[in-house]
C-alpha positions as MATLAB code, in Angstrom:
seq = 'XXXXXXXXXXXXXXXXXXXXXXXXXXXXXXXXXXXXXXXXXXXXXXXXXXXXXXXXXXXXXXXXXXXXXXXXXXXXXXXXXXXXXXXXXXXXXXXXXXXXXXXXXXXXXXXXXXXXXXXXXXXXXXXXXXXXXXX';
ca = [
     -16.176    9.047   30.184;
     -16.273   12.585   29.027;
     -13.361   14.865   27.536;
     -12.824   15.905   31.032;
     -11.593   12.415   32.030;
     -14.580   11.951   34.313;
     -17.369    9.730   34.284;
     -20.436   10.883   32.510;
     -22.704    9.224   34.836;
     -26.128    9.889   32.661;
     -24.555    7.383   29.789;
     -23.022    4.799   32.156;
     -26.665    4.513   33.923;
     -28.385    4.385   30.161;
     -25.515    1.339   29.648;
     -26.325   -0.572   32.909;
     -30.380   -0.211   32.157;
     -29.443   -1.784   29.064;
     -26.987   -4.677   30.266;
     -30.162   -5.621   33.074;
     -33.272   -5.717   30.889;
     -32.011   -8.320   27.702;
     -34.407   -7.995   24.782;
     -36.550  -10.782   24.615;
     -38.080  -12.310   21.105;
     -42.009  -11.568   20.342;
     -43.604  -15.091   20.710;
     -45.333  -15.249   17.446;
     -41.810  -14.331   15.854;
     -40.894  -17.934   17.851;
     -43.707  -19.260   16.569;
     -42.800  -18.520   12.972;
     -39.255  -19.584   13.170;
     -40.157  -22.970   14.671;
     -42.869  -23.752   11.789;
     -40.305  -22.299    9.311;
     -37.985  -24.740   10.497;
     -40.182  -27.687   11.106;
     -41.294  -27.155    7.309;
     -37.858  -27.501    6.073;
     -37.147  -30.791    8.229;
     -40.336  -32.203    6.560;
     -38.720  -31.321    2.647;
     -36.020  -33.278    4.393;
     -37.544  -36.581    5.087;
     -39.703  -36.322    2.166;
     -36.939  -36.364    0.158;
     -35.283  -39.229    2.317;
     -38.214  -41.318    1.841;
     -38.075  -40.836   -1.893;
     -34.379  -42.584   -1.980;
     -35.118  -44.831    0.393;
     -37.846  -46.478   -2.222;
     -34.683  -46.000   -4.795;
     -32.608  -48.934   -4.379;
     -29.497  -48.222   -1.536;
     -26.653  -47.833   -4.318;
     -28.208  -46.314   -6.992;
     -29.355  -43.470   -4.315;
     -25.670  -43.075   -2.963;
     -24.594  -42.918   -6.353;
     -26.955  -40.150   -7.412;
     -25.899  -38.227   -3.894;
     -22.010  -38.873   -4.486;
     -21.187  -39.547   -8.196;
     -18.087  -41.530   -8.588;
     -14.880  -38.764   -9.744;
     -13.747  -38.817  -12.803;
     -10.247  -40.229  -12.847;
      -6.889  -39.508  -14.814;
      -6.494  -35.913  -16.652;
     -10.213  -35.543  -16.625;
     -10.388  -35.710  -13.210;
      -8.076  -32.920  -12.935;
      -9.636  -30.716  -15.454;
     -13.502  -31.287  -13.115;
     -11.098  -30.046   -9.954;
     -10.120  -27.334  -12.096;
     -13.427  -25.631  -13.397;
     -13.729  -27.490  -16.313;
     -11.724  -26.623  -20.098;
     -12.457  -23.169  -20.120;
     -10.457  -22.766  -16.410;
      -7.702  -24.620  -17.824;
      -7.506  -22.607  -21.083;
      -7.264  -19.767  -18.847;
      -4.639  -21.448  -16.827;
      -2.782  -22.243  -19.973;
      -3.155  -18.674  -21.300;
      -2.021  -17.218  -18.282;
       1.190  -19.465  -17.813;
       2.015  -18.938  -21.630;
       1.828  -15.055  -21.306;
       4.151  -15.001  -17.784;
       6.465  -17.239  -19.926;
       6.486  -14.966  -22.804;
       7.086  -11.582  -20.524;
       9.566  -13.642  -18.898;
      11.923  -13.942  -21.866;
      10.918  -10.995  -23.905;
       9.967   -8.651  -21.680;
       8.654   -5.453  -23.373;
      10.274   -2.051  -23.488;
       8.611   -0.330  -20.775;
       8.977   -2.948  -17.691;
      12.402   -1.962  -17.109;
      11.803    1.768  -16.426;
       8.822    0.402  -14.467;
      10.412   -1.833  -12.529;
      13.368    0.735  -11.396;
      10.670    3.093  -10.663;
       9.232    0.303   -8.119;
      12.592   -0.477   -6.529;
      14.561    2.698   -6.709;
      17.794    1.124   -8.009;
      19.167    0.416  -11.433;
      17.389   -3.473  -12.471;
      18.269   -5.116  -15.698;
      15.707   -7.502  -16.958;
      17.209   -9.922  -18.737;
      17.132  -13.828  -19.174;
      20.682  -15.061  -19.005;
      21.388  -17.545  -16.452;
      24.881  -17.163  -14.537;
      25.904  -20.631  -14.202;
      29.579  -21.559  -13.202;
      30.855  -18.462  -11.656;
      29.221  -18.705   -7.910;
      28.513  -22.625   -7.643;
      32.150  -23.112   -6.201;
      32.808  -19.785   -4.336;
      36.112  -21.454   -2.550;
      38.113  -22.155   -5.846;
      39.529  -19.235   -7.883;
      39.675  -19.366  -11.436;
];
């Protein structure tokens, strides 16, 4: 369609020339892909041949090693000690803002949310866990 709201008929006639006649692949492009492929699928059972000569479990056990169990298992799942340093770093320094939070973060944080915010740590225990009773 055209600014006018009616059809351009030149484009639509360009767009149905092009929805009849699909683009077909070049046959030695074919021909590449397949030998390509059947090259890969050859690395493939090469290598299965090579484990089959490999005894049955110590072939599966190369392929899927056994995890590692207990806290060591959970530091592999992490990345490893220098994840979980950074995991421990990063939990220490949200701690530490959290109960001394520098200077600036207030004004930041009032900046953020428009309203007076007080940042402090002092839990408020007591006063709303029994709304009903006065005292």
């Amino acid at each position: 369609m055209s600014k006018t709201g009616k059809p351009d008929d030149g484009m639509e006639a360009m767009f149905a020339a092009a929805r009849t006649h699909a683009p077909e692949p070049d046959a030695d492009f074919l021909a590449r892909v397949l030998g390509d492929a059947e090259a890969v699928q050859a690395g493939f059972a090469e290598r299965a041949g090579d484990m089959a000569s490999d005894s049955a479990s110590a072939g599966a056990a190369r392929l899927y090693p056994a995890p590692a169990r207990g806290l060591r298992g959970v530091f592999a799942a992490l990345g490893g000690w220098p994840a979980v340093a950074g995991l421990g770093a990063a939990a220490l320094t949200g701690v530490w803002i959290g109960v001394a939070p520098p200077e600036g973060l207030s004004t930041a944080a009032q900046s953020v949310w428009d309203e007076d915010i007080t940042l402090a740590f002092e839990p408020d225990l007591g006063t709303d866990l029994f709304p009903g009773e006065g005292g």
